[in-house]
Amino acid sequence: MKKLSVLFLLVIIRMHLLAQEESYINTFKLHVINVTSIFSSCVVFDVDHDNDFDIVSGAFWYEAPHWKKHFVADVEVINGRPDGYSHLPMDVNRDGWIDIVHCNFRSKSLYWLEHPGPQLGEWKKHVIEEPGPMETGRLYDIDGDGEMDVLPNGWNFNAWYTLAGAQEGKDPHFNKFLIGEEGAGHGNGFGDLNADGRGDYVGIKGWYEAPKDPRTQSWTWHPDFDLGRTSIPIIVADIDLDSDADLIYAQGHDYGIYWEEQSKNDAGAMIWHKHLIDSSWSQGHSPLWVDLDNNGIMEFVNGKRFWSHEGKDPGARDPLVIYSYEYDVNAKSFKRRLIQENGPAGFGLDPKAIDLDQDGDLDLVLPGRSGLYWYENLLN
């Protein structure tokens, strides 16, 4: 009877979502960049300085507008998986050409690929450190100095890296700053949770309150929740527009999208209320927080990752879907919009939302083990 009750509840949730669902399918046009690509991360920028955006993914970059493939560098394959679990754009050596920072799981290494400059030859690899397994990484301004820093999702550590050296005319290097020993694992995020003007670190079992100087002072640990093996990133945003920061995330290797509503108890302490958004699909590993329709409201855009653990995750053989979720303050619920119903594009480890064709709206560039794809936004 218990199994039937759970099944009935899932059916009700599914019917509720379908009743609210709108479609983005006619708003997005699918373009195949490379159906044979197996790399799970990508980045978009003007590689050749010809004023259009190109795509870099793994061992190759693709020249706009016809996506001619060019070699970047050899990529190590470890236990069947190519290295390069993030593609973070950063001009590391300050030479005017964008380089790429990689956070990696199986090699346990953090490294950057140096752009070759105008000759557009092979990119040179520079190892920063081997701190341990990293699911992926993202860029944030951790210390508030106006420069982006590297925040890996370390399985066994919490730390961030800031670029140094090149701006003083020296060889570029990265300085590592530890956050704390608690709460490491599959999933993290960054944002101002306590409204003190400083970005805090969100882990899967709580959050670290940032000090005034995050480089030299200790971060304060708050074990306020247990989110499970979440997506990367965990989004920090004021979901319900009540002037405090909430959390929104998916389970990276299971079913479920949730948001954690922040409120205060009678003593003024922060408390969290967990709300289910959608449990109809799994493996929403790498969400984006963007405004696809230019209406001024941010959307949680996420899609199913393809074959992350060789079919061992719950729902691994389900269709590849992509959805957008926009919170309706008046209805106090999320409006789900369908972008892709059944493949071929999967959300890998580092998808990108960017105006690839420079027409005034955000497109989706999606890398993964099922290929590299571009969903063109037809809004404009």
Short mmCIF file of C-alpha atoms in Angstrom, two decimals:
data_model
loop_
_atom_site.label_atom_id
_atom_site.label_comp_id
_atom_site.label_asym_id
_atom_site.label_seq_id
_atom_site.Cartn_x
_atom_site.Cartn_y
_atom_site.Cartn_z
CA MET A 1 0.00 0.00 0.00
CA LYS A 2 2.86 2.37 0.78
CA LYS A 3 4.29 1.94 -2.74
CA LEU A 4 0.87 2.64 -4.25
CA SER A 5 0.52 5.79 -2.13
CA VAL A 6 3.90 7.07 -3.29
CA LEU A 7 3.04 6.28 -6.93
CA PHE A 8 -0.29 8.07 -6.57
CA LEU A 9 1.47 11.13 -5.11
CA LEU A 10 3.92 11.22 -8.02
CA VAL A 11 1.04 11.01 -10.50
CA ILE A 12 -0.72 13.93 -8.78
CA ILE A 13 2.50 16.00 -8.84
CA ARG A 14 2.99 15.19 -12.52
CA MET A 15 -0.61 16.20 -13.37
CA HIS A 16 -0.18 19.45 -11.40
CA LEU A 17 2.99 20.30 -13.32
CA LEU A 18 1.42 19.52 -16.68
CA ALA A 19 -1.54 21.74 -15.85
CA GLN A 20 0.83 24.67 -15.30
CA GLU A 21 3.33 23.83 -18.01
CA GLU A 22 4.01 26.09 -20.95
CA SER A 23 6.28 25.31 -23.84
CA TYR A 24 9.56 26.88 -24.92
CA ILE A 25 9.93 24.30 -27.71
CA ASN A 26 8.95 26.72 -30.48
CA THR A 27 11.19 29.38 -28.94
CA PHE A 28 14.37 27.32 -29.29
CA LYS A 29 15.92 25.87 -32.43
CA LEU A 30 18.37 22.97 -32.12
CA HIS A 31 21.75 23.11 -33.88
CA VAL A 32 24.17 20.17 -33.84
CA ILE A 33 27.75 21.37 -33.31
CA ASN A 34 29.34 17.91 -33.02
CA VAL A 35 27.21 14.81 -32.44
CA THR A 36 30.32 12.70 -31.72
CA SER A 37 31.71 14.96 -28.99
CA ILE A 38 32.13 13.24 -25.61
CA PHE A 39 33.33 16.21 -23.55
CA SER A 40 31.07 17.28 -20.68
CA SER A 41 32.09 20.94 -20.42
CA CYS A 42 32.31 23.92 -22.73
CA VAL A 43 32.93 27.64 -22.86
CA VAL A 44 31.95 30.37 -25.32
CA PHE A 45 34.11 33.38 -26.25
CA ASP A 46 35.81 34.99 -29.24
CA VAL A 47 38.76 32.62 -29.70
CA ASP A 48 40.15 34.17 -32.90
CA HIS A 49 39.27 37.86 -32.24
CA ASP A 50 37.00 38.18 -35.27
CA ASN A 51 34.11 39.65 -33.24
CA ASP A 52 31.91 36.58 -33.08
CA PHE A 53 31.58 33.92 -30.40
CA ASP A 54 33.22 30.53 -30.81
CA ILE A 55 32.78 27.38 -28.73
CA VAL A 56 35.54 25.46 -26.95
CA SER A 57 34.83 21.97 -25.65
CA GLY A 58 37.50 19.51 -24.64
CA ALA A 59 40.12 18.89 -27.31
CA PHE A 60 38.58 21.21 -29.90
CA TRP A 61 37.26 24.67 -30.58
CA TYR A 62 34.55 25.40 -33.11
CA GLU A 63 34.81 28.51 -35.25
CA ALA A 64 31.66 30.55 -35.77
CA PRO A 65 29.53 30.85 -37.79
CA HIS A 66 29.93 27.47 -39.51
CA TRP A 67 31.52 25.64 -36.55
CA LYS A 68 34.71 24.51 -38.26
CA LYS A 69 36.59 22.26 -35.82
CA HIS A 70 40.12 23.18 -34.68
CA PHE A 71 42.51 21.35 -32.35
CA VAL A 72 43.07 22.73 -28.84
CA ALA A 73 45.14 20.16 -26.94
CA ASP A 74 45.28 16.47 -26.18
CA VAL A 75 42.90 15.55 -23.36
CA GLU A 76 43.80 12.78 -20.97
CA VAL A 77 41.20 10.02 -20.73
CA ILE A 78 41.09 8.41 -17.27
CA ASN A 79 38.96 5.29 -16.72
CA GLY A 80 36.97 6.11 -19.83
CA ARG A 81 36.33 9.78 -19.00
CA PRO A 82 38.11 12.75 -20.61
CA ASP A 83 39.60 15.29 -18.22
CA GLY A 84 38.22 18.83 -18.21
CA TYR A 85 35.27 18.87 -15.80
CA SER A 86 34.90 22.64 -16.08
CA HIS A 87 35.67 25.23 -18.77
CA LEU A 88 36.11 28.56 -16.95
CA PRO A 89 37.12 31.58 -19.09
CA MET A 90 39.89 33.73 -17.59
CA ASP A 91 42.75 35.73 -19.07
CA VAL A 92 45.27 34.16 -16.70
CA ASN A 93 48.44 35.74 -18.14
CA ARG A 94 46.79 39.09 -18.97
CA ASP A 95 47.85 38.97 -22.62
CA GLY A 96 44.43 39.85 -24.02
CA TRP A 97 43.57 36.28 -25.05
CA ILE A 98 41.12 34.25 -22.96
CA ASP A 99 42.49 31.11 -21.35
CA ILE A 100 40.51 28.23 -19.79
CA VAL A 101 40.65 26.91 -16.21
CA HIS A 102 39.77 23.25 -15.61
CA CYS A 103 38.68 21.64 -12.31
CA ASN A 104 38.88 17.86 -12.60
CA PHE A 105 37.62 14.78 -10.82
CA ARG A 106 39.62 11.76 -11.91
CA SER A 107 43.00 13.48 -12.33
CA LYS A 108 42.31 15.44 -9.10
CA SER A 109 44.02 18.39 -10.78
CA LEU A 110 43.33 22.07 -11.24
CA TYR A 111 45.00 23.44 -14.37
CA TRP A 112 44.70 26.10 -17.04
CA LEU A 113 45.11 25.95 -20.80
CA GLU A 114 47.02 28.89 -22.24
CA HIS A 115 45.57 30.44 -25.38
CA PRO A 116 48.27 30.38 -28.10
CA GLY A 117 47.49 33.90 -29.27
CA PRO A 118 47.11 35.05 -32.89
CA GLN A 119 48.84 31.98 -34.33
CA LEU A 120 45.94 29.85 -33.01
CA GLY A 121 48.00 26.69 -32.54
CA GLU A 122 48.03 24.15 -29.73
CA TRP A 123 47.16 25.36 -26.24
CA LYS A 124 49.69 24.82 -23.43
CA LYS A 125 48.69 23.13 -20.17
CA HIS A 126 49.76 24.58 -16.79
CA VAL A 127 49.04 22.61 -13.61
CA ILE A 128 47.99 24.81 -10.68
CA GLU A 129 47.59 22.14 -8.01
CA GLU A 130 46.28 18.64 -7.36
CA PRO A 131 43.98 19.29 -4.38
CA GLY A 132 41.77 16.19 -4.77
CA PRO A 133 38.67 15.14 -6.70
CA MET A 134 36.58 18.07 -7.98
CA GLU A 135 33.19 17.47 -9.56
CA THR A 136 33.48 20.74 -11.51
CA GLY A 137 34.01 24.44 -10.69
CA ARG A 138 32.52 27.90 -11.17
CA LEU A 139 33.69 31.52 -11.15
CA TYR A 140 32.66 33.98 -8.40
CA ASP A 141 34.12 37.15 -6.95
CA ILE A 142 34.78 35.64 -3.52
CA ASP A 143 36.70 38.53 -1.97
CA GLY A 144 34.78 41.39 -3.57
CA ASP A 145 37.75 42.88 -5.42
CA GLY A 146 36.03 42.94 -8.82
CA GLU A 147 38.03 39.96 -10.13
CA MET A 148 36.58 36.50 -10.65
CA ASP A 149 37.95 33.69 -8.50
CA VAL A 150 37.85 29.93 -9.01
CA LEU A 151 35.58 27.93 -6.70
CA PRO A 152 35.94 24.18 -7.27
CA ASN A 153 33.45 21.69 -5.94
CA GLY A 154 35.93 19.64 -3.94
CA TRP A 155 34.72 16.32 -2.63
CA ASN A 156 37.12 16.42 0.31
CA PHE A 157 37.93 20.11 0.70
CA ASN A 158 36.41 23.60 0.64
CA ALA A 159 38.72 26.20 -0.89
CA TRP A 160 38.91 28.93 -3.51
CA TYR A 161 41.69 30.22 -5.74
CA THR A 162 42.50 33.78 -6.73
CA LEU A 163 44.68 34.80 -9.66
CA ALA A 164 47.90 36.62 -8.80
CA GLY A 165 51.22 37.49 -10.36
CA ALA A 166 50.50 38.47 -13.95
CA GLN A 167 49.14 41.90 -13.09
CA GLU A 168 52.48 42.71 -11.42
CA GLY A 169 54.41 41.68 -14.49
CA LYS A 170 55.34 38.31 -12.98
CA ASP A 171 54.47 34.82 -14.12
CA PRO A 172 50.81 34.13 -13.32
CA HIS A 173 49.98 31.92 -10.39
CA PHE A 174 46.99 31.17 -8.17
CA ASN A 175 46.78 31.61 -4.41
CA LYS A 176 44.68 29.08 -2.51
CA PHE A 177 42.46 30.05 0.43
CA LEU A 178 40.80 27.48 2.67
CA ILE A 179 37.22 27.95 3.81
CA GLY A 180 36.78 25.09 6.28
CA GLU A 181 36.72 21.34 6.75
CA GLU A 182 32.96 20.81 7.20
CA GLY A 183 30.33 20.28 4.54
CA ALA A 184 32.47 19.19 1.60
CA GLY A 185 30.91 16.84 -0.93
CA HIS A 186 28.87 16.69 -4.12
CA GLY A 187 27.49 20.22 -4.53
CA ASN A 188 28.24 23.81 -3.57
CA GLY A 189 27.29 27.41 -4.27
CA PHE A 190 28.06 30.99 -3.34
CA GLY A 191 25.97 34.02 -2.43
CA ASP A 192 24.99 36.40 0.36
CA LEU A 193 22.76 34.37 2.68
CA ASN A 194 22.65 36.72 5.70
CA ALA A 195 22.37 40.05 3.86
CA ASP A 196 25.62 41.48 5.22
CA GLY A 197 26.93 42.38 1.76
CA ARG A 198 29.44 39.52 1.65
CA GLY A 199 29.12 36.31 -0.33
CA ASP A 200 28.85 33.13 1.73
CA TYR A 201 29.82 29.57 0.83
CA VAL A 202 27.03 26.99 0.58
CA GLY A 203 27.87 23.32 1.10
CA ILE A 204 25.62 20.30 1.14
CA LYS A 205 25.38 20.08 4.94
CA GLY A 206 25.35 23.78 5.82
CA TRP A 207 26.94 27.10 4.96
CA TYR A 208 30.00 29.15 5.84
CA GLU A 209 29.48 32.78 6.82
CA ALA A 210 32.09 34.96 5.14
CA PRO A 211 34.27 37.18 7.34
CA LYS A 212 35.15 40.76 6.46
CA ASP A 213 38.41 39.57 4.95
CA PRO A 214 37.86 36.11 3.44
CA ARG A 215 41.56 35.76 2.67
CA THR A 216 42.89 36.11 6.22
CA GLN A 217 39.97 35.59 8.63
CA SER A 218 38.08 32.44 9.56
CA TRP A 219 34.76 31.51 7.98
CA THR A 220 31.96 30.57 10.43
CA TRP A 221 30.27 27.21 9.90
CA HIS A 222 26.47 26.87 10.21
CA PRO A 223 25.21 23.23 9.92
CA ASP A 224 21.68 24.35 9.07
CA PHE A 225 20.60 21.75 6.51
CA ASP A 226 21.42 18.53 4.66
CA LEU A 227 20.71 18.88 0.96
CA GLY A 228 21.99 15.54 -0.37
CA ARG A 229 24.17 15.13 -3.47
CA THR A 230 23.12 18.34 -5.11
CA SER A 231 23.65 20.03 -8.42
CA ILE A 232 26.58 22.32 -9.01
CA PRO A 233 25.91 25.11 -8.44
CA ILE A 234 23.42 25.43 -5.62
CA ILE A 235 21.76 28.71 -6.60
CA VAL A 236 21.52 31.48 -3.99
CA ALA A 237 18.69 33.90 -4.83
CA ASP A 238 15.62 35.58 -3.36
CA ILE A 239 13.17 33.15 -4.94
CA ASP A 240 9.96 34.48 -3.37
CA LEU A 241 10.97 38.16 -3.37
CA ASP A 242 10.62 38.57 0.39
CA SER A 243 14.00 40.26 0.77
CA ASP A 244 16.05 37.30 1.96
CA ALA A 245 18.15 34.76 0.11
CA ASP A 246 16.83 31.27 -0.57
CA LEU A 247 18.40 28.21 -2.18
CA ILE A 248 17.35 26.32 -5.31
CA TYR A 249 19.01 23.14 -6.56
CA ALA A 250 18.51 19.70 -8.06
CA GLN A 251 19.76 16.28 -7.03
CA GLY A 252 22.76 15.63 -9.26
CA HIS A 253 22.32 11.86 -9.49
CA ASP A 254 18.71 11.26 -8.51
CA TYR A 255 15.20 12.63 -8.95
CA GLY A 256 14.17 15.93 -7.43
CA ILE A 257 14.38 19.71 -7.76
CA TYR A 258 13.91 21.68 -4.54
CA TRP A 259 14.07 25.12 -3.06
CA GLU A 260 14.91 25.99 0.52
CA GLU A 261 12.92 28.94 1.78
CA GLN A 262 14.72 31.10 4.32
CA SER A 263 12.84 32.57 7.28
CA LYS A 264 13.55 33.54 10.89
CA ASN A 265 12.37 32.00 14.15
CA ASP A 266 11.17 34.04 17.14
CA ALA A 267 14.75 34.53 18.26
CA GLY A 268 15.75 35.91 14.86
CA ALA A 269 17.78 32.84 13.89
CA MET A 270 17.81 31.65 10.30
CA ILE A 271 15.65 28.59 9.55
CA TRP A 272 14.95 26.73 6.32
CA HIS A 273 11.80 25.18 4.82
CA LYS A 274 12.27 22.64 2.02
CA HIS A 275 9.84 22.66 -0.93
CA LEU A 276 9.64 20.14 -3.77
CA ILE A 277 9.47 21.72 -7.23
CA ASP A 278 9.60 18.70 -9.56
CA SER A 279 10.32 14.99 -9.08
CA SER A 280 9.48 13.76 -12.59
CA TRP A 281 13.03 13.52 -13.98
CA SER A 282 16.54 12.88 -12.66
CA GLN A 283 20.20 13.91 -12.88
CA GLY A 284 19.81 17.68 -13.06
CA HIS A 285 23.52 18.04 -12.45
CA SER A 286 24.42 21.54 -13.66
CA PRO A 287 21.63 24.15 -13.57
CA LEU A 288 21.72 27.68 -14.93
CA TRP A 289 20.14 30.77 -13.33
CA VAL A 290 19.21 33.04 -16.22
CA ASP A 291 16.40 35.05 -17.83
CA LEU A 292 15.58 33.31 -21.10
CA ASP A 293 12.55 35.37 -22.12
CA ASN A 294 13.89 38.82 -21.12
CA ASN A 295 10.97 39.49 -18.76
CA GLY A 296 13.22 40.46 -15.86
CA ILE A 297 12.53 37.28 -13.87
CA MET A 298 15.34 34.78 -13.41
CA GLU A 299 14.66 31.15 -14.28
CA PHE A 300 16.10 27.88 -13.02
CA VAL A 301 17.07 26.18 -16.27
CA ASN A 302 18.19 22.60 -16.04
CA GLY A 303 18.31 19.39 -18.01
CA LYS A 304 19.07 15.73 -17.58
CA ARG A 305 22.70 14.70 -17.78
CA PHE A 306 23.42 11.83 -20.17
CA TRP A 307 24.90 8.59 -18.81
CA SER A 308 26.78 10.11 -15.88
CA HIS A 309 27.43 6.80 -14.12
CA GLU A 310 27.04 4.34 -17.00
CA GLY A 311 23.33 3.95 -16.37
CA LYS A 312 23.56 3.26 -12.63
CA ASP A 313 21.78 6.43 -11.45
CA PRO A 314 18.02 6.39 -10.84
CA GLY A 315 16.27 7.38 -14.05
CA ALA A 316 19.42 7.12 -16.13
CA ARG A 317 17.55 5.55 -19.05
CA ASP A 318 14.73 8.09 -19.01
CA PRO A 319 14.46 10.54 -21.94
CA LEU A 320 16.77 13.56 -22.02
CA VAL A 321 14.64 16.55 -21.01
CA ILE A 322 15.31 20.25 -20.50
CA TYR A 323 13.03 22.57 -18.52
CA SER A 324 12.87 26.12 -17.26
CA TYR A 325 11.26 26.95 -13.91
CA GLU A 326 10.04 30.48 -13.14
CA TYR A 327 8.56 31.37 -9.77
CA ASP A 328 5.16 33.07 -9.79
CA VAL A 329 5.00 35.23 -6.67
CA ASN A 330 1.20 35.58 -6.80
CA ALA A 331 0.53 31.86 -7.26
CA LYS A 332 3.39 30.94 -4.91
CA SER A 333 4.49 28.16 -7.24
CA PHE A 334 6.84 27.50 -10.13
CA LYS A 335 5.78 27.64 -13.76
CA ARG A 336 7.51 24.93 -15.76
CA ARG A 337 8.35 25.44 -19.43
CA LEU A 338 9.45 22.62 -21.71
CA ILE A 339 12.53 23.19 -23.88
CA GLN A 340 13.39 19.61 -24.89
CA GLU A 341 11.20 16.55 -24.37
CA ASN A 342 13.30 13.64 -25.59
CA GLY A 343 16.94 14.27 -26.53
CA PRO A 344 19.40 14.54 -28.07
CA ALA A 345 21.10 17.22 -25.93
CA GLY A 346 22.09 16.59 -22.35
CA PHE A 347 23.18 19.01 -19.65
CA GLY A 348 26.75 18.01 -18.90
CA LEU A 349 29.02 19.38 -16.19
CA ASP A 350 29.45 22.94 -17.43
CA PRO A 351 26.76 24.13 -19.88
CA LYS A 352 26.60 27.77 -20.86
CA ALA A 353 23.79 30.31 -21.34
CA ILE A 354 25.10 33.11 -23.55
CA ASP A 355 23.96 35.20 -26.51
CA LEU A 356 25.92 33.07 -28.96
CA ASP A 357 24.51 34.70 -32.10
CA GLN A 358 24.50 38.19 -30.51
CA ASP A 359 20.84 38.90 -31.29
CA GLY A 360 19.80 40.09 -27.82
CA ASP A 361 18.65 36.91 -26.08
CA LEU A 362 20.32 34.04 -24.28
CA ASP A 363 21.04 30.78 -26.08
CA LEU A 364 21.98 27.44 -24.54
CA VAL A 365 25.25 25.71 -25.43
CA LEU A 366 25.13 22.16 -24.12
CA PRO A 367 28.08 19.74 -23.90
CA GLY A 368 27.86 16.13 -22.82
CA ARG A 369 28.52 12.52 -23.64
CA SER A 370 25.67 12.61 -26.19
CA GLY A 371 27.32 15.39 -28.21
CA LEU A 372 27.70 19.17 -28.33
CA TYR A 373 24.59 21.21 -29.17
CA TRP A 374 23.33 24.77 -29.44
CA TYR A 375 19.74 25.68 -28.69
CA GLU A 376 19.18 29.00 -30.44
CA ASN A 377 16.74 31.29 -28.67
CA LEU A 378 14.31 32.66 -31.27
CA LEU A 379 12.84 35.33 -29.00
CA ASN A 380 14.44 38.10 -31.09
#
